[in-house]
Amino acid sequence: MQIKDILQNLIDDNLINSEKCGTLKVYWSFKGNKEINSNNLKIEKIEKIKSKIKSLSQSNELLIGKIQDLETNRNCEIEITSCEITKEIKLHFPEFEIDDKKNNNEKEEDDSSNDSEESDRSKDPTESDDSDDSDDSDKSSEELSKQGNEPTLKIDREFLIARLQKVEDEYTLLEKKLKKIKMSNPKYINEVKDKIAFVNDMTEIITGNITFVCFQLLKFYLLTLQKDNIDELILYFTKKSNLPANIIRKEFQIPESFDD
């Protein structure tokens, strides 16, 4: 940078003064003027920084408000979609409904029985030692009755496979209808797309239930069948359940090789 440019910058910043006297150009400055000008520059810089901080804080508040709005909208959408999915499942697949009333009644009965036992113990503290043996016998009998009445698998694998095939057939029909529809009726296209999305969700649910039933059947076969060779067992289960051997080994924690 040349000296002339430096001098011009100093003049622009009001740090020095200049005046032309004939052929000469005189530059001068006073110590007091330097301090005043430097203070003014500092004040201007501070004001600029304050304005930037204010604008950044305002933009930050706007972003926080947008994030909160997005979170509330997302939570509302999740609640709405979950309610709609449960309604559709109950409408089209009533066999997958969970009997919440039965579970609630069982919980209420358990709570009432616990309350009655506690009240009896509080009333007769002297008879607690004598009643322990009878309580233990009652508990053992209840456990035996519960073990005898273990719940069995209510969902049949063949039924689920048939249901899956039916849903896949419906899906192919809907795809064919969607291809035949003209673009002049977008509302109908959206309806068919929604149906296809719902059918896709149902296929995922049914396939998940099929895999669950397969693993439950495999566990049942492992408990009932007894053979010496583990490789023959794995081969038998692969043929019976149509699952690969690595999944069966992983499910029942069977290593690939056994050390001597």
mmCIF file of C-alpha atoms in Angstrom:
data_model
loop_
_atom_site.group_PDB
_atom_site.id
_atom_site.type_symbol
_atom_site.label_atom_id
_atom_site.label_comp_id
_atom_site.label_asym_id
_atom_site.label_seq_id
_atom_site.Cartn_x
_atom_site.Cartn_y
_atom_site.Cartn_z
ATOM 1 C CA MET A 1 0.000 0.000 0.000
ATOM 2 C CA GLN A 2 1.369 3.435 -0.885
ATOM 3 C CA ILE A 3 1.880 6.295 1.577
ATOM 4 C CA LYS A 4 -0.771 8.347 -0.181
ATOM 5 C CA ASP A 5 -3.388 5.624 0.463
ATOM 6 C CA ILE A 6 -2.359 5.374 4.119
ATOM 7 C CA LEU A 7 -2.693 9.104 4.574
ATOM 8 C CA GLN A 8 -6.097 9.085 2.900
ATOM 9 C CA ASN A 9 -7.296 6.354 5.255
ATOM 10 C CA LEU A 10 -6.103 8.356 8.265
ATOM 11 C CA ILE A 11 -7.938 11.416 6.962
ATOM 12 C CA ASP A 12 -11.116 9.391 6.422
ATOM 13 C CA ASP A 13 -10.904 8.104 10.014
ATOM 14 C CA ASN A 14 -10.516 11.703 11.283
ATOM 15 C CA LEU A 15 -7.171 10.878 12.856
ATOM 16 C CA ILE A 16 -5.254 13.572 10.940
ATOM 17 C CA ASN A 17 -6.114 16.763 9.083
ATOM 18 C CA SER A 18 -4.749 18.016 5.768
ATOM 19 C CA GLU A 19 -4.606 21.341 3.956
ATOM 20 C CA LYS A 20 -2.969 22.471 0.719
ATOM 21 C CA CYS A 21 -0.762 25.552 0.917
ATOM 22 C CA GLY A 22 0.379 26.490 -2.567
ATOM 23 C CA THR A 23 2.286 23.612 -4.001
ATOM 24 C CA LEU A 24 2.634 21.934 -0.587
ATOM 25 C CA LYS A 25 0.112 19.740 1.208
ATOM 26 C CA VAL A 26 0.357 19.934 4.975
ATOM 27 C CA TYR A 27 -0.820 17.145 7.326
ATOM 28 C CA TRP A 28 -1.243 17.663 11.059
ATOM 29 C CA SER A 29 -2.992 16.250 14.084
ATOM 30 C CA PHE A 30 -3.386 17.044 17.795
ATOM 31 C CA LYS A 31 -3.017 14.673 20.670
ATOM 32 C CA GLY A 32 -6.448 15.509 22.037
ATOM 33 C CA ASN A 33 -8.041 14.925 18.647
ATOM 34 C CA LYS A 34 -6.428 11.492 18.450
ATOM 35 C CA GLU A 35 -7.854 10.444 21.788
ATOM 36 C CA ILE A 36 -11.303 11.784 20.937
ATOM 37 C CA ASN A 37 -11.309 10.109 17.532
ATOM 38 C CA SER A 38 -10.073 6.809 18.948
ATOM 39 C CA ASN A 39 -12.763 6.905 21.633
ATOM 40 C CA ASN A 40 -15.407 7.639 19.026
ATOM 41 C CA LEU A 41 -14.219 4.693 16.953
ATOM 42 C CA LYS A 42 -14.366 2.412 19.996
ATOM 43 C CA ILE A 43 -17.882 3.595 20.786
ATOM 44 C CA GLU A 44 -18.976 2.962 17.197
ATOM 45 C CA LYS A 45 -17.512 -0.549 17.302
ATOM 46 C CA ILE A 46 -19.246 -1.269 20.612
ATOM 47 C CA GLU A 47 -22.580 -0.078 19.210
ATOM 48 C CA LYS A 48 -22.147 -2.291 16.151
ATOM 49 C CA ILE A 49 -21.368 -5.294 18.363
ATOM 50 C CA LYS A 50 -24.435 -4.558 20.506
ATOM 51 C CA SER A 51 -26.671 -4.371 17.442
ATOM 52 C CA LYS A 52 -25.275 -7.682 16.160
ATOM 53 C CA ILE A 53 -25.846 -9.341 19.544
ATOM 54 C CA LYS A 54 -29.417 -8.037 19.610
ATOM 55 C CA SER A 55 -30.166 -9.315 16.114
ATOM 56 C CA LEU A 56 -28.624 -12.697 16.953
ATOM 57 C CA SER A 57 -30.681 -12.990 20.145
ATOM 58 C CA GLN A 58 -33.869 -12.170 18.230
ATOM 59 C CA SER A 59 -33.085 -14.759 15.564
ATOM 60 C CA ASN A 60 -32.281 -17.268 18.323
ATOM 61 C CA GLU A 61 -35.663 -16.672 19.959
ATOM 62 C CA LEU A 62 -37.389 -17.133 16.604
ATOM 63 C CA LEU A 63 -35.561 -20.414 16.046
ATOM 64 C CA ILE A 64 -36.490 -21.646 19.538
ATOM 65 C CA GLY A 65 -40.148 -20.843 18.854
ATOM 66 C CA LYS A 66 -40.038 -22.676 15.514
ATOM 67 C CA ILE A 67 -38.422 -25.722 17.151
ATOM 68 C CA GLN A 68 -41.103 -25.812 19.849
ATOM 69 C CA ASP A 69 -43.863 -25.532 17.232
ATOM 70 C CA LEU A 70 -42.305 -28.359 15.214
ATOM 71 C CA GLU A 71 -42.051 -30.581 18.306
ATOM 72 C CA THR A 72 -45.688 -29.977 19.260
ATOM 73 C CA ASN A 73 -46.867 -30.621 15.697
ATOM 74 C CA ARG A 74 -44.764 -33.787 15.512
ATOM 75 C CA ASN A 75 -46.160 -35.106 18.796
ATOM 76 C CA CYS A 76 -49.715 -34.365 17.630
ATOM 77 C CA GLU A 77 -49.073 -36.133 14.305
ATOM 78 C CA ILE A 78 -47.604 -39.166 16.078
ATOM 79 C CA GLU A 79 -50.629 -39.401 18.394
ATOM 80 C CA ILE A 80 -53.053 -39.019 15.496
ATOM 81 C CA THR A 81 -51.291 -41.622 13.338
ATOM 82 C CA SER A 82 -51.034 -44.103 16.224
ATOM 83 C CA CYS A 83 -54.760 -43.742 16.950
ATOM 84 C CA GLU A 84 -55.613 -44.160 13.259
ATOM 85 C CA ILE A 85 -53.413 -47.250 12.946
ATOM 86 C CA THR A 86 -55.008 -48.901 15.988
ATOM 87 C CA LYS A 87 -58.473 -48.112 14.632
ATOM 88 C CA GLU A 88 -57.632 -49.601 11.229
ATOM 89 C CA ILE A 89 -56.120 -52.703 12.832
ATOM 90 C CA LYS A 90 -59.212 -53.225 14.987
ATOM 91 C CA LEU A 91 -61.447 -52.682 11.948
ATOM 92 C CA HIS A 92 -59.684 -54.942 9.446
ATOM 93 C CA PHE A 93 -57.892 -57.402 11.763
ATOM 94 C CA PRO A 94 -60.062 -58.035 14.829
ATOM 95 C CA GLU A 95 -58.082 -61.177 15.680
ATOM 96 C CA PHE A 96 -55.133 -59.008 16.756
ATOM 97 C CA GLU A 97 -57.124 -57.063 19.349
ATOM 98 C CA ILE A 98 -55.770 -57.174 22.914
ATOM 99 C CA ASP A 99 -58.273 -57.830 25.657
ATOM 100 C CA ASP A 100 -57.400 -54.896 27.913
ATOM 101 C CA LYS A 101 -60.519 -55.354 30.044
ATOM 102 C CA LYS A 102 -59.461 -58.861 31.055
ATOM 103 C CA ASN A 103 -55.999 -57.702 32.044
ATOM 104 C CA ASN A 104 -57.423 -54.792 34.034
ATOM 105 C CA ASN A 105 -59.846 -57.122 35.859
ATOM 106 C CA GLU A 106 -57.002 -59.498 36.712
ATOM 107 C CA LYS A 107 -54.938 -56.602 38.076
ATOM 108 C CA GLU A 108 -57.880 -55.380 40.162
ATOM 109 C CA GLU A 109 -58.417 -58.891 41.562
ATOM 110 C CA ASP A 110 -54.736 -59.178 42.472
ATOM 111 C CA ASP A 111 -54.791 -55.773 44.180
ATOM 112 C CA SER A 112 -57.941 -56.637 46.140
ATOM 113 C CA SER A 113 -56.470 -59.977 47.253
ATOM 114 C CA ASN A 114 -53.268 -58.269 48.399
ATOM 115 C CA ASP A 115 -55.275 -55.664 50.338
ATOM 116 C CA SER A 116 -57.346 -58.365 52.055
ATOM 117 C CA GLU A 117 -54.222 -60.311 53.042
ATOM 118 C CA GLU A 118 -52.624 -57.194 54.517
ATOM 119 C CA SER A 119 -55.781 -56.351 56.477
ATOM 120 C CA ASP A 120 -55.964 -59.915 57.876
ATOM 121 C CA ARG A 121 -52.363 -59.760 58.988
ATOM 122 C CA SER A 122 -52.880 -56.381 60.644
ATOM 123 C CA LYS A 123 -55.939 -57.681 62.507
ATOM 124 C CA ASP A 124 -54.356 -60.932 63.825
ATOM 125 C CA PRO A 125 -50.630 -60.418 64.385
ATOM 126 C CA THR A 126 -50.444 -63.347 66.844
ATOM 127 C CA GLU A 127 -51.648 -65.831 64.275
ATOM 128 C CA SER A 128 -49.081 -64.833 61.642
ATOM 129 C CA ASP A 129 -46.737 -67.718 62.439
ATOM 130 C CA ASP A 130 -49.530 -70.283 62.235
ATOM 131 C CA SER A 131 -50.870 -68.891 58.988
ATOM 132 C CA ASP A 132 -47.468 -68.897 57.210
ATOM 133 C CA ASP A 133 -47.595 -72.636 56.553
ATOM 134 C CA SER A 134 -51.127 -72.453 55.184
ATOM 135 C CA ASP A 135 -50.203 -69.451 53.015
ATOM 136 C CA ASP A 136 -47.189 -71.310 51.638
ATOM 137 C CA SER A 137 -49.324 -74.321 50.812
ATOM 138 C CA ASP A 138 -51.937 -72.092 49.142
ATOM 139 C CA LYS A 139 -49.236 -70.331 47.135
ATOM 140 C CA SER A 140 -47.711 -73.626 46.015
ATOM 141 C CA SER A 141 -51.122 -74.912 44.937
ATOM 142 C CA GLU A 142 -51.794 -71.676 43.064
ATOM 143 C CA GLU A 143 -48.413 -71.913 41.331
ATOM 144 C CA LEU A 144 -49.125 -75.501 40.311
ATOM 145 C CA SER A 145 -52.522 -74.496 38.954
ATOM 146 C CA LYS A 146 -50.926 -71.622 37.044
ATOM 147 C CA GLN A 147 -48.289 -73.939 35.617
ATOM 148 C CA GLY A 148 -50.964 -76.373 34.553
ATOM 149 C CA ASN A 149 -52.916 -73.600 32.838
ATOM 150 C CA GLU A 150 -50.070 -71.962 30.922
ATOM 151 C CA PRO A 151 -51.290 -69.890 27.956
ATOM 152 C CA THR A 152 -50.823 -71.471 24.578
ATOM 153 C CA LEU A 153 -50.218 -69.794 21.221
ATOM 154 C CA LYS A 154 -53.523 -68.372 20.028
ATOM 155 C CA ILE A 155 -52.197 -67.366 16.590
ATOM 156 C CA ASP A 156 -51.734 -70.171 14.105
ATOM 157 C CA ARG A 157 -48.788 -69.884 11.712
ATOM 158 C CA GLU A 158 -50.747 -71.304 8.766
ATOM 159 C CA PHE A 159 -53.552 -68.811 9.427
ATOM 160 C CA LEU A 160 -51.030 -65.959 9.385
ATOM 161 C CA ILE A 161 -49.492 -67.187 6.137
ATOM 162 C CA ALA A 162 -52.946 -67.349 4.546
ATOM 163 C CA ARG A 163 -53.724 -63.859 5.814
ATOM 164 C CA LEU A 164 -50.428 -62.589 4.411
ATOM 165 C CA GLN A 165 -51.197 -64.111 1.023
ATOM 166 C CA LYS A 166 -54.618 -62.457 1.050
ATOM 167 C CA VAL A 167 -53.113 -59.078 1.864
ATOM 168 C CA GLU A 168 -50.486 -59.462 -0.859
ATOM 169 C CA ASP A 169 -53.210 -60.283 -3.388
ATOM 170 C CA GLU A 170 -55.114 -57.179 -2.325
ATOM 171 C CA TYR A 171 -51.925 -55.162 -2.693
ATOM 172 C CA THR A 172 -51.376 -56.355 -6.276
ATOM 173 C CA LEU A 173 -54.980 -55.508 -7.175
ATOM 174 C CA LEU A 174 -54.598 -52.015 -5.765
ATOM 175 C CA GLU A 175 -51.386 -51.522 -7.726
ATOM 176 C CA LYS A 176 -53.159 -52.520 -10.942
ATOM 177 C CA LYS A 177 -55.990 -50.090 -10.206
ATOM 178 C CA LEU A 178 -53.518 -47.316 -9.563
ATOM 179 C CA LYS A 179 -51.846 -47.876 -12.934
ATOM 180 C CA LYS A 180 -55.185 -47.704 -14.760
ATOM 181 C CA ILE A 181 -56.333 -44.458 -13.108
ATOM 182 C CA LYS A 182 -55.939 -41.276 -15.142
ATOM 183 C CA MET A 183 -54.278 -38.168 -13.712
ATOM 184 C CA SER A 184 -57.529 -36.185 -14.053
ATOM 185 C CA ASN A 185 -58.786 -37.536 -10.700
ATOM 186 C CA PRO A 186 -56.046 -36.883 -8.096
ATOM 187 C CA LYS A 187 -58.351 -37.443 -5.103
ATOM 188 C CA TYR A 188 -58.994 -41.061 -6.053
ATOM 189 C CA ILE A 189 -55.268 -41.580 -6.630
ATOM 190 C CA ASN A 190 -54.504 -40.346 -3.106
ATOM 191 C CA GLU A 191 -57.145 -42.682 -1.663
ATOM 192 C CA VAL A 192 -55.651 -45.686 -3.443
ATOM 193 C CA LYS A 193 -52.148 -44.686 -2.339
ATOM 194 C CA ASP A 194 -53.325 -44.484 1.267
ATOM 195 C CA LYS A 195 -54.824 -47.967 0.948
ATOM 196 C CA ILE A 196 -51.566 -49.313 -0.470
ATOM 197 C CA ALA A 197 -49.601 -47.742 2.400
ATOM 198 C CA PHE A 198 -52.014 -49.314 4.894
ATOM 199 C CA VAL A 199 -51.638 -52.718 3.236
ATOM 200 C CA ASN A 200 -47.848 -52.372 3.435
ATOM 201 C CA ASP A 201 -48.097 -51.668 7.169
ATOM 202 C CA MET A 202 -50.324 -54.702 7.646
ATOM 203 C CA THR A 203 -47.876 -56.949 5.753
ATOM 204 C CA GLU A 204 -45.069 -55.834 8.060
ATOM 205 C CA ILE A 205 -47.209 -56.552 11.133
ATOM 206 C CA ILE A 206 -48.226 -60.003 9.865
ATOM 207 C CA THR A 207 -44.686 -60.989 8.861
ATOM 208 C CA GLY A 208 -43.489 -59.960 12.319
ATOM 209 C CA ASN A 209 -46.170 -62.148 13.915
ATOM 210 C CA ILE A 210 -45.197 -65.063 11.642
ATOM 211 C CA THR A 211 -41.556 -64.864 12.726
ATOM 212 C CA PHE A 212 -42.641 -64.678 16.374
ATOM 213 C CA VAL A 213 -44.783 -67.812 15.976
ATOM 214 C CA CYS A 214 -41.926 -69.620 14.201
ATOM 215 C CA PHE A 215 -39.548 -68.954 17.087
ATOM 216 C CA GLN A 216 -42.161 -70.030 19.633
ATOM 217 C CA LEU A 217 -42.683 -73.293 17.715
ATOM 218 C CA LEU A 218 -38.934 -73.863 17.578
ATOM 219 C CA LYS A 219 -38.640 -73.416 21.344
ATOM 220 C CA PHE A 220 -41.509 -75.874 21.833
ATOM 221 C CA TYR A 221 -39.820 -78.449 19.578
ATOM 222 C CA LEU A 222 -36.525 -78.041 21.469
ATOM 223 C CA LEU A 223 -38.259 -78.806 24.755
ATOM 224 C CA THR A 224 -40.136 -81.858 23.467
ATOM 225 C CA LEU A 225 -37.670 -83.512 21.054
ATOM 226 C CA GLN A 226 -34.468 -85.171 22.262
ATOM 227 C CA LYS A 227 -31.670 -86.140 19.887
ATOM 228 C CA ASP A 228 -27.958 -86.633 20.399
ATOM 229 C CA ASN A 229 -26.623 -84.887 17.297
ATOM 230 C CA ILE A 230 -27.057 -81.061 17.359
ATOM 231 C CA ASP A 231 -26.428 -80.748 13.623
ATOM 232 C CA GLU A 232 -29.326 -83.103 12.921
ATOM 233 C CA LEU A 233 -31.535 -80.993 15.187
ATOM 234 C CA ILE A 234 -30.615 -77.807 13.325
ATOM 235 C CA LEU A 235 -31.254 -79.514 9.966
ATOM 236 C CA TYR A 236 -34.629 -80.709 11.228
ATOM 237 C CA PHE A 237 -35.634 -77.224 12.385
ATOM 238 C CA THR A 238 -34.527 -75.610 9.116
ATOM 239 C CA LYS A 239 -36.746 -77.993 7.169
ATOM 240 C CA LYS A 240 -39.634 -77.631 9.605
ATOM 241 C CA SER A 241 -39.676 -73.832 9.924
ATOM 242 C CA ASN A 242 -38.117 -72.787 6.569
ATOM 243 C CA LEU A 243 -35.536 -70.657 8.404
ATOM 244 C CA PRO A 244 -31.760 -70.588 7.765
ATOM 245 C CA ALA A 245 -29.432 -72.392 10.135
ATOM 246 C CA ASN A 246 -27.585 -69.260 11.307
ATOM 247 C CA ILE A 247 -30.830 -67.723 12.641
ATOM 248 C CA ILE A 248 -31.633 -70.926 14.561
ATOM 249 C CA ARG A 249 -28.113 -71.043 16.046
ATOM 250 C CA LYS A 250 -28.349 -67.371 17.045
ATOM 251 C CA GLU A 251 -31.831 -67.769 18.589
ATOM 252 C CA PHE A 252 -30.881 -70.748 20.773
ATOM 253 C CA GLN A 253 -27.253 -69.620 21.372
ATOM 254 C CA ILE A 254 -25.693 -72.625 19.627
ATOM 255 C CA PRO A 255 -22.032 -71.948 18.665
ATOM 256 C CA GLU A 256 -20.706 -72.704 15.201
ATOM 257 C CA SER A 257 -18.081 -75.106 16.565
ATOM 258 C CA PHE A 258 -17.508 -76.835 19.918
ATOM 259 C CA ASP A 259 -14.057 -76.906 21.534
ATOM 260 C CA ASP A 260 -12.840 -80.233 22.958
#
